[in-house]
Short mmCIF file of C-alpha atoms in Angstrom, two decimals:
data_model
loop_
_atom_site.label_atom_id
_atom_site.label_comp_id
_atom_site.label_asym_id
_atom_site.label_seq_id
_atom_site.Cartn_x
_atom_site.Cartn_y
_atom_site.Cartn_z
CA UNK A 1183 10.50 5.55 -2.02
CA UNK A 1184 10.53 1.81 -0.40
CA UNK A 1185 13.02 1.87 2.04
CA UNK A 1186 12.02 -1.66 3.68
CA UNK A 1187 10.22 -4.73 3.55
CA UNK A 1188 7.54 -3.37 5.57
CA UNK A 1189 6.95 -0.75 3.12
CA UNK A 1190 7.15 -2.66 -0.09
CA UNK A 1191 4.41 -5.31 1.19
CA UNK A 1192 2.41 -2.31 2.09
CA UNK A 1193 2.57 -1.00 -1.57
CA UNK A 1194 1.87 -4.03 -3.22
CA UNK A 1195 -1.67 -4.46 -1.51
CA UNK A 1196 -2.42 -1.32 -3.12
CA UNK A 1197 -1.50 -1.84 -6.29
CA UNK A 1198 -3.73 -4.00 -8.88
CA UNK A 1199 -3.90 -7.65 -7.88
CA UNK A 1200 -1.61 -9.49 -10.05
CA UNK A 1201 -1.97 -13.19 -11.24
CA UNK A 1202 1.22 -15.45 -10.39
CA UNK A 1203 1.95 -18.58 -12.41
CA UNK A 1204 3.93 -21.08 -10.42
CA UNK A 1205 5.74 -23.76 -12.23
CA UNK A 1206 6.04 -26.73 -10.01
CA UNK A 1207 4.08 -25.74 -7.48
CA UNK A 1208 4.40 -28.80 -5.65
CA UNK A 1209 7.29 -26.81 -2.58
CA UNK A 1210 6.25 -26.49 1.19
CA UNK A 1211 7.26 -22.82 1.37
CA UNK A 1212 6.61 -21.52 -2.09
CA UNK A 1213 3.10 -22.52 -1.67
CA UNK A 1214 3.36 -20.90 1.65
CA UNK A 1215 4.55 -17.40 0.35
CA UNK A 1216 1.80 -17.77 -2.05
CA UNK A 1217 -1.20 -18.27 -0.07
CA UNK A 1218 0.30 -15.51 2.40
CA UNK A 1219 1.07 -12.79 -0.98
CA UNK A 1220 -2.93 -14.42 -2.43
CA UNK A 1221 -4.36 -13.29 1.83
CA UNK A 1222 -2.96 -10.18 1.41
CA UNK A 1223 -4.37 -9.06 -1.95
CA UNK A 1224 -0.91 -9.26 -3.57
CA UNK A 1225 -1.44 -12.25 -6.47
CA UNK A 1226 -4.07 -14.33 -7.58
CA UNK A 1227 -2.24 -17.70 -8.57
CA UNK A 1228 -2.35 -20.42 -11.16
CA UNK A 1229 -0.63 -23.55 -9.32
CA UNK A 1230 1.36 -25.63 -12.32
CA UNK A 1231 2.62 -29.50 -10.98
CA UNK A 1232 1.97 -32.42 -9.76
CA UNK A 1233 -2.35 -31.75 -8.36
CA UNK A 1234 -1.85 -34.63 -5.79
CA UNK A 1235 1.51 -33.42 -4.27
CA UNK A 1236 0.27 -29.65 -4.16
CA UNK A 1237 -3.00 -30.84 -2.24
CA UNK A 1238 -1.28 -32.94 -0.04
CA UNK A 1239 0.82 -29.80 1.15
CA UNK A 1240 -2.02 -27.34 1.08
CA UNK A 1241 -3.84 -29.96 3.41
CA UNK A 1242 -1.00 -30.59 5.86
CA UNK A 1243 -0.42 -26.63 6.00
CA UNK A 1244 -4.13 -25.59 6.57
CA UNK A 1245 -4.19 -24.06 2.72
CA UNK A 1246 -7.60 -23.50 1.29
CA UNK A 1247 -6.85 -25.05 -1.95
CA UNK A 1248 -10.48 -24.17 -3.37
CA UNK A 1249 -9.07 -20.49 -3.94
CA UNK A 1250 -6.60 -21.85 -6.62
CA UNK A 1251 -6.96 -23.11 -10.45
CA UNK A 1252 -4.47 -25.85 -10.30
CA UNK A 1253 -2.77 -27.17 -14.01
CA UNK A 1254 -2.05 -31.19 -13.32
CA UNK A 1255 1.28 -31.95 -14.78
CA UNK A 1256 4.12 -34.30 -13.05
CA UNK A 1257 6.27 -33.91 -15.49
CA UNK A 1258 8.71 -30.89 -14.35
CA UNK A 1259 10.42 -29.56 -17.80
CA UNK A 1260 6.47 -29.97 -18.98
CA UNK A 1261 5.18 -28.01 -15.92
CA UNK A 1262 7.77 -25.22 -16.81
CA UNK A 1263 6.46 -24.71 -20.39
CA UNK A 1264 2.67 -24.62 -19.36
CA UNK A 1265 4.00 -22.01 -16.63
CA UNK A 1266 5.64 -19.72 -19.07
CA UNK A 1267 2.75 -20.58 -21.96
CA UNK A 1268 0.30 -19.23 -19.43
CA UNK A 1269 2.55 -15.53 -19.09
CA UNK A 1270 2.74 -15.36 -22.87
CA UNK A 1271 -0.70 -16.17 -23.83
CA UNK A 1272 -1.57 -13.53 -21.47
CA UNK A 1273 -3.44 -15.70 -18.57
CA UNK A 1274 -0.70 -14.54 -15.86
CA UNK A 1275 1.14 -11.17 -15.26
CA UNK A 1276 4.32 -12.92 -14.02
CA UNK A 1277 6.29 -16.46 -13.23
CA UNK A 1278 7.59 -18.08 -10.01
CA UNK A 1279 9.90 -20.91 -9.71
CA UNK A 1280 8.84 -23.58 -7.47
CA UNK A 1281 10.05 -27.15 -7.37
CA UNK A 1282 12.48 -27.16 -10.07
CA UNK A 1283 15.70 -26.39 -11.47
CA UNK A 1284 16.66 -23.14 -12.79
CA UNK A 1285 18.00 -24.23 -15.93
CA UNK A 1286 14.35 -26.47 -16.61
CA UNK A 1287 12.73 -23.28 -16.08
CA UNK A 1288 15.08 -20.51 -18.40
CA UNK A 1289 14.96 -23.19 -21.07
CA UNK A 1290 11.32 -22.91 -21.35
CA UNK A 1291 11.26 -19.11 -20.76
CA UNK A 1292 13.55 -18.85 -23.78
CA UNK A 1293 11.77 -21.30 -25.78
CA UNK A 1294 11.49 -19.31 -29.43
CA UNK A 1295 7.80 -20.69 -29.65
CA UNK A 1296 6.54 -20.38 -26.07
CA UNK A 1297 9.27 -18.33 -24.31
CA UNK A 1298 9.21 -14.98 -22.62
CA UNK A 1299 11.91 -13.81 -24.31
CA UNK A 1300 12.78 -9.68 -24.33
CA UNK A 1301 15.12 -7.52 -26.30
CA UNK A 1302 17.51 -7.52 -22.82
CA UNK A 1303 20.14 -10.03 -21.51
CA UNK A 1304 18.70 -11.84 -18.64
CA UNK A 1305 20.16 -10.70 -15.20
CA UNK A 1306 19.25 -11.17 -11.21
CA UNK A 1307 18.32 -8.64 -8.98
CA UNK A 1308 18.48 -9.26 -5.31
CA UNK A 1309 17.02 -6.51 -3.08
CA UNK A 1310 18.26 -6.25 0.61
CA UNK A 1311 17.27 -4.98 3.68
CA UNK A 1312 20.75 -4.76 5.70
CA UNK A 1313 19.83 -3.58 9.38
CA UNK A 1314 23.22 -1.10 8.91
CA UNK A 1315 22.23 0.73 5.92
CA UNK A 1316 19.27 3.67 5.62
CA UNK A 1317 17.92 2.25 2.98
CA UNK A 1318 17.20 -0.80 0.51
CA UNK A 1319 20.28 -2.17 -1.74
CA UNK A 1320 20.10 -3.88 -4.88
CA UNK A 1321 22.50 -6.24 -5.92
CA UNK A 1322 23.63 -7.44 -9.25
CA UNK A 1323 24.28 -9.58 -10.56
CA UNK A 1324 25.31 -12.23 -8.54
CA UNK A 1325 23.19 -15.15 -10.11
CA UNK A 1326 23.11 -15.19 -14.09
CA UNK A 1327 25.83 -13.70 -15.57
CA UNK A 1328 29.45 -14.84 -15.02
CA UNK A 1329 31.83 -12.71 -16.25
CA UNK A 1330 29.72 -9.65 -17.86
CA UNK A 1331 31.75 -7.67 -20.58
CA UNK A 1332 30.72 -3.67 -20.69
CA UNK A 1333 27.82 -4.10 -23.26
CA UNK A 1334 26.21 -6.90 -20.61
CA UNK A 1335 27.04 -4.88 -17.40
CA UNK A 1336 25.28 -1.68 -19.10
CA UNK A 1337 22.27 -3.98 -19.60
CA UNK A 1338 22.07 -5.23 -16.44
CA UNK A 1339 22.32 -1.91 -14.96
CA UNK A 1340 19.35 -1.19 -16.78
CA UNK A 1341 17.44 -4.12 -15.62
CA UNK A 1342 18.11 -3.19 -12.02
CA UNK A 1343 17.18 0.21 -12.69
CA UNK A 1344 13.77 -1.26 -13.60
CA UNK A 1345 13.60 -2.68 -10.58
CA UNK A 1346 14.41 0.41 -8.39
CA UNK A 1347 12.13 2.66 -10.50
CA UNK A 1348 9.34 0.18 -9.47
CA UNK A 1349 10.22 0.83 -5.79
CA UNK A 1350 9.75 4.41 -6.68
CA UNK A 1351 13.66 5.35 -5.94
CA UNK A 1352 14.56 8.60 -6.99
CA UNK A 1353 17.35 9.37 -7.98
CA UNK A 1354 19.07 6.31 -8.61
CA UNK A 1355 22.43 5.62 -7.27
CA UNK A 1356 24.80 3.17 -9.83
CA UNK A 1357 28.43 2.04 -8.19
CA UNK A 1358 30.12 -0.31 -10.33
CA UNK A 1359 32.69 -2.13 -7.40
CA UNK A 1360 35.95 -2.80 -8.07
CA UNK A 1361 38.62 -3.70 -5.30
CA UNK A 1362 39.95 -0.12 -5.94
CA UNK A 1363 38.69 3.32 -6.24
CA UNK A 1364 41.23 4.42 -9.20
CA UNK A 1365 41.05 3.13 -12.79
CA UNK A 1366 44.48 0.24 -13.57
CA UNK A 1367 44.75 -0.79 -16.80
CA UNK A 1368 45.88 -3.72 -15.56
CA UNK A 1369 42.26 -4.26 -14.39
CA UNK A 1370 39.42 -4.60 -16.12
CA UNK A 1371 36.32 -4.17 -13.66
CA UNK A 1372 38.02 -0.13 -13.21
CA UNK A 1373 37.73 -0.08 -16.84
CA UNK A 1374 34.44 -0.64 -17.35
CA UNK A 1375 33.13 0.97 -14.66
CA UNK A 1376 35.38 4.08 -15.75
CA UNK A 1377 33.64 3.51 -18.70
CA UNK A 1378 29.52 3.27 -17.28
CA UNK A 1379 30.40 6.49 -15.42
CA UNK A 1380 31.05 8.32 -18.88
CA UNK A 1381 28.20 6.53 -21.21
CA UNK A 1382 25.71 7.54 -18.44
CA UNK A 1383 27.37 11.12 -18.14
CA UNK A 1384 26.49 11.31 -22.08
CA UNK A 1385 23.11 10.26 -21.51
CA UNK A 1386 23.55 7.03 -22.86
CA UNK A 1387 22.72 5.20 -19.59
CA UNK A 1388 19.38 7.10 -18.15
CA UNK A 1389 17.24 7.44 -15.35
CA UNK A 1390 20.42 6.89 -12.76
CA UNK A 1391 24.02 8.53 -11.37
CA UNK A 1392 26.75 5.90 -12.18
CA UNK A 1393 30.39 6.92 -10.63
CA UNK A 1394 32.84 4.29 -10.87
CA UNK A 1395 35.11 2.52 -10.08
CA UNK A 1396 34.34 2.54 -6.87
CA UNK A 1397 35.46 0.17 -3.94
CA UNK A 1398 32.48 -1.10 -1.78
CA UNK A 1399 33.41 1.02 1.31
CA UNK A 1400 33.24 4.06 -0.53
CA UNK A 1401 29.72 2.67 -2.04
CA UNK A 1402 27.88 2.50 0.83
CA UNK A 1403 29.81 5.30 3.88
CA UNK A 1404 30.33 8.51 3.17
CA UNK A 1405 32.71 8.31 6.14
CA UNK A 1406 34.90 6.31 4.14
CA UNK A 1407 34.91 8.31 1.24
CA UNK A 1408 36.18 11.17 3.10
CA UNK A 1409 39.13 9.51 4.68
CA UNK A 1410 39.99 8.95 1.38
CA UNK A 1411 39.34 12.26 -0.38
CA UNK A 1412 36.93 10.85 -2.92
CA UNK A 1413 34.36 12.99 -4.05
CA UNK A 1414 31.18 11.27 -5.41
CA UNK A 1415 27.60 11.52 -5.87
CA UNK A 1416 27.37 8.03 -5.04
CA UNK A 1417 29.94 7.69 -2.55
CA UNK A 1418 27.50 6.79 0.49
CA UNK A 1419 24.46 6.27 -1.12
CA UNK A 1420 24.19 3.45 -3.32
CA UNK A 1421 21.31 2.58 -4.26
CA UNK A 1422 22.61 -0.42 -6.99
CA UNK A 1423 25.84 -2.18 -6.33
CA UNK A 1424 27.06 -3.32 -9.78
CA UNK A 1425 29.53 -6.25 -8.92
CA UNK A 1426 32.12 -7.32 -11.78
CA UNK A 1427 31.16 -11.02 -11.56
CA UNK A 1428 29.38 -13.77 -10.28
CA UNK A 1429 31.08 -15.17 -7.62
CA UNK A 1430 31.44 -11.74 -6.34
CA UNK A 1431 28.10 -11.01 -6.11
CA UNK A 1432 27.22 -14.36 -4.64
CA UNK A 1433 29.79 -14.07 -2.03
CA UNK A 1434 28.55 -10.59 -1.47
CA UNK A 1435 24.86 -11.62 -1.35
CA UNK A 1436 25.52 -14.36 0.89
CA UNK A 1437 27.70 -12.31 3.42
CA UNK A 1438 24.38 -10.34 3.91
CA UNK A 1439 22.28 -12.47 4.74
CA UNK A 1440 24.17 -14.95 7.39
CA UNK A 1441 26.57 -11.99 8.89
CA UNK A 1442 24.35 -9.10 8.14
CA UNK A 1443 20.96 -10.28 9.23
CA UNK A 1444 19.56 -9.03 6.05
CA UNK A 1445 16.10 -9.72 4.49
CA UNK A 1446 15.95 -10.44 0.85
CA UNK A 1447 14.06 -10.55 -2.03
CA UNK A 1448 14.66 -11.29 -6.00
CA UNK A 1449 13.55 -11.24 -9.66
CA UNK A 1450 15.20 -12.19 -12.88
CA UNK A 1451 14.78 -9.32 -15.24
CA UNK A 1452 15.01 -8.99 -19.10
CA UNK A 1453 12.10 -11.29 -20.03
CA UNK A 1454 8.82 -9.91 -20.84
CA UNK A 1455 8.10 -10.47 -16.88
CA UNK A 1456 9.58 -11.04 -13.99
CA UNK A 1457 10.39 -14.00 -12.88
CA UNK A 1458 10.39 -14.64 -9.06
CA UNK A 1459 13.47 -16.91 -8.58
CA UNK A 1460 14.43 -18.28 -4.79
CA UNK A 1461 17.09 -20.79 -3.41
CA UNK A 1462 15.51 -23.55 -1.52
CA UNK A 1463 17.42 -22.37 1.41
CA UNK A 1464 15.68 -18.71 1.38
CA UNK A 1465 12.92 -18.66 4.12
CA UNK A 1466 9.40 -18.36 3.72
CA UNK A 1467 9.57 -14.39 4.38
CA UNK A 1468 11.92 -14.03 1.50
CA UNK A 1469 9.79 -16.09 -0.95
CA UNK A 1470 7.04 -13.64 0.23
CA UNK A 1471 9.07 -10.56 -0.24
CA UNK A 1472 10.06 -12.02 -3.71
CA UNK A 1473 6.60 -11.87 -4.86
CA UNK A 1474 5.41 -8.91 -3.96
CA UNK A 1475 8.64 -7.17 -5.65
CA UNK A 1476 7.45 -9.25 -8.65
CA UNK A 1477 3.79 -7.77 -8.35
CA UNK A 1478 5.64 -4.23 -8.26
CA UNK A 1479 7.79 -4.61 -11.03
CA UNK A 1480 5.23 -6.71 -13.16
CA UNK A 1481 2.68 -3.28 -12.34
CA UNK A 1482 4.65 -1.12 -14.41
CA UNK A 1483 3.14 -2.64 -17.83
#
């Protein structure tokens, strides 16, 4: 089992290489995190954007260019389609934003005729390394889906379960978070998570413990569960924080890394690959973390 950064860049330069395609590759620190993942025997690369941009940067940052096939396009939404094309014609294991929007790139993932489309709903998966918790947390989904009815959350459960089994956690810890430990009909995030806890206790969620609702103190300190006389498997060991929405999850994501210190990495999940998606604002180590999670997860074809 990964239980840090440390350890999941270890892992990945022991698995088989896989090959990245980057669509816009023309970004300081993706094509950083690149060349570092390509160094360590992570990724071989295909570099889709603008050729003279991407040389420019590979020159000014000491980046032996030579060691890349690089696809000339300037055109971004263009650049996006050649980048997905190459995944689904089989040319590259996996996809990485670079220099452009997320909605350029999703279009073209879910392009009928080109698209990486897969038989689950699209969802994020951020993986943390909080310096107060024993081991790795994985958060979802605070990036794709805004208001997630049961039938999404149980999906996205099982896209972040994906991504946990690739880190080789075992078992898997589910707690849906709600503001409250008790189930209120007057609110609907107990509800659901009342419900996940059942559908998984009738085997209809696998390969993970959901028990739910539960409120994040509970999730993640057994401590706190015993002040309040909750008894759960999860209670305290968490591996997958199911949040009811988005802004919760982005206000939860973002708490951990500026107050928290925490490292981060994430995927989308759902497509036929992973997609390595970063903010501009993550640093060059998460960008690098973010692709060797994608090399894991893309290794369990």
């Amino acid at each position: 089992m990964v239980r840090n950064f440390g350890e999941l860049i270890e892992i990945a330069k022991q698995k088989p290489r896989m090959k990245l395609s980057v669509a816009a590759a023309q970004d300081d620190e993706v094509l950083l995190a690149v060349d570092a993942a390509r160094k360590m025997g992570i990724v071989e690369a295909i570099l889709v954007g603008d050729k003279a941009k991407i040389e420019k940067i590979a020159e000014e940052a000491s980046i032996d260019i030579t060691e890349y096939e690089i696809i000339d396009c300037r055109d971004l939404v263009e650049s996006a389609r050649i980048a997905v094309s190459l995944v689904s014609q089989g040319k590259a294991d996996f996809l990485m934003k670079g220099l452009i929007g997320t909605a350029d790139l999703l279009r073209a993932v879910l392009d009928k005729e080109i698209g990486l489309r897969g038989k689950n709903l699209l969802s994020h998966v951020m993986v943390y390394d909080v310096p107060t918790y024993h081991k790795l947390v994985f958060l979802t989904d605070g990036g794709m889906v805004t208001y997630p009815d049961l039938g999404q959350k149980v999906q996205i459960v099982q896209n972040a379960v994906t991504v946990a089994k690739a880190l080789g956690v075992n078992p898997i810890h589910v707690a849906p978070l709600c503001a409250v430990e008790v189930i209120n009909p007057d609110m609907q995030a107990t509800l659901d998570a009342a419900a996940l806890t059942k559908m998984n206790q009738r085997g209809q969620i696998k390969d993970c413990v959901i028990d739910g609702p539960l409120a994040l103190d509970l999730a993640i300190s057994k401590e706190a569960a015993k002040h309040k006389g909750v008894s759960s498997p999860v209670a305290g060991e968490a591996d997958i924080l199911l949040v009811p929405n988005i802004e919760s999850g982005n206000l939860l994501g973002k708490s951990l890394t500026y107050f928290a210190n925490a490292k981060s990495a994430g995927v989308i999940m759902g497509a036929k690959c992973p997609i390595v998606l970063v903010s501009r604002a993550d640093t060059h180590e998460s960008k690098l973390n973010s692709i060797a999670l994608g090399s894991l997860v893309a290794n369990l074809k």
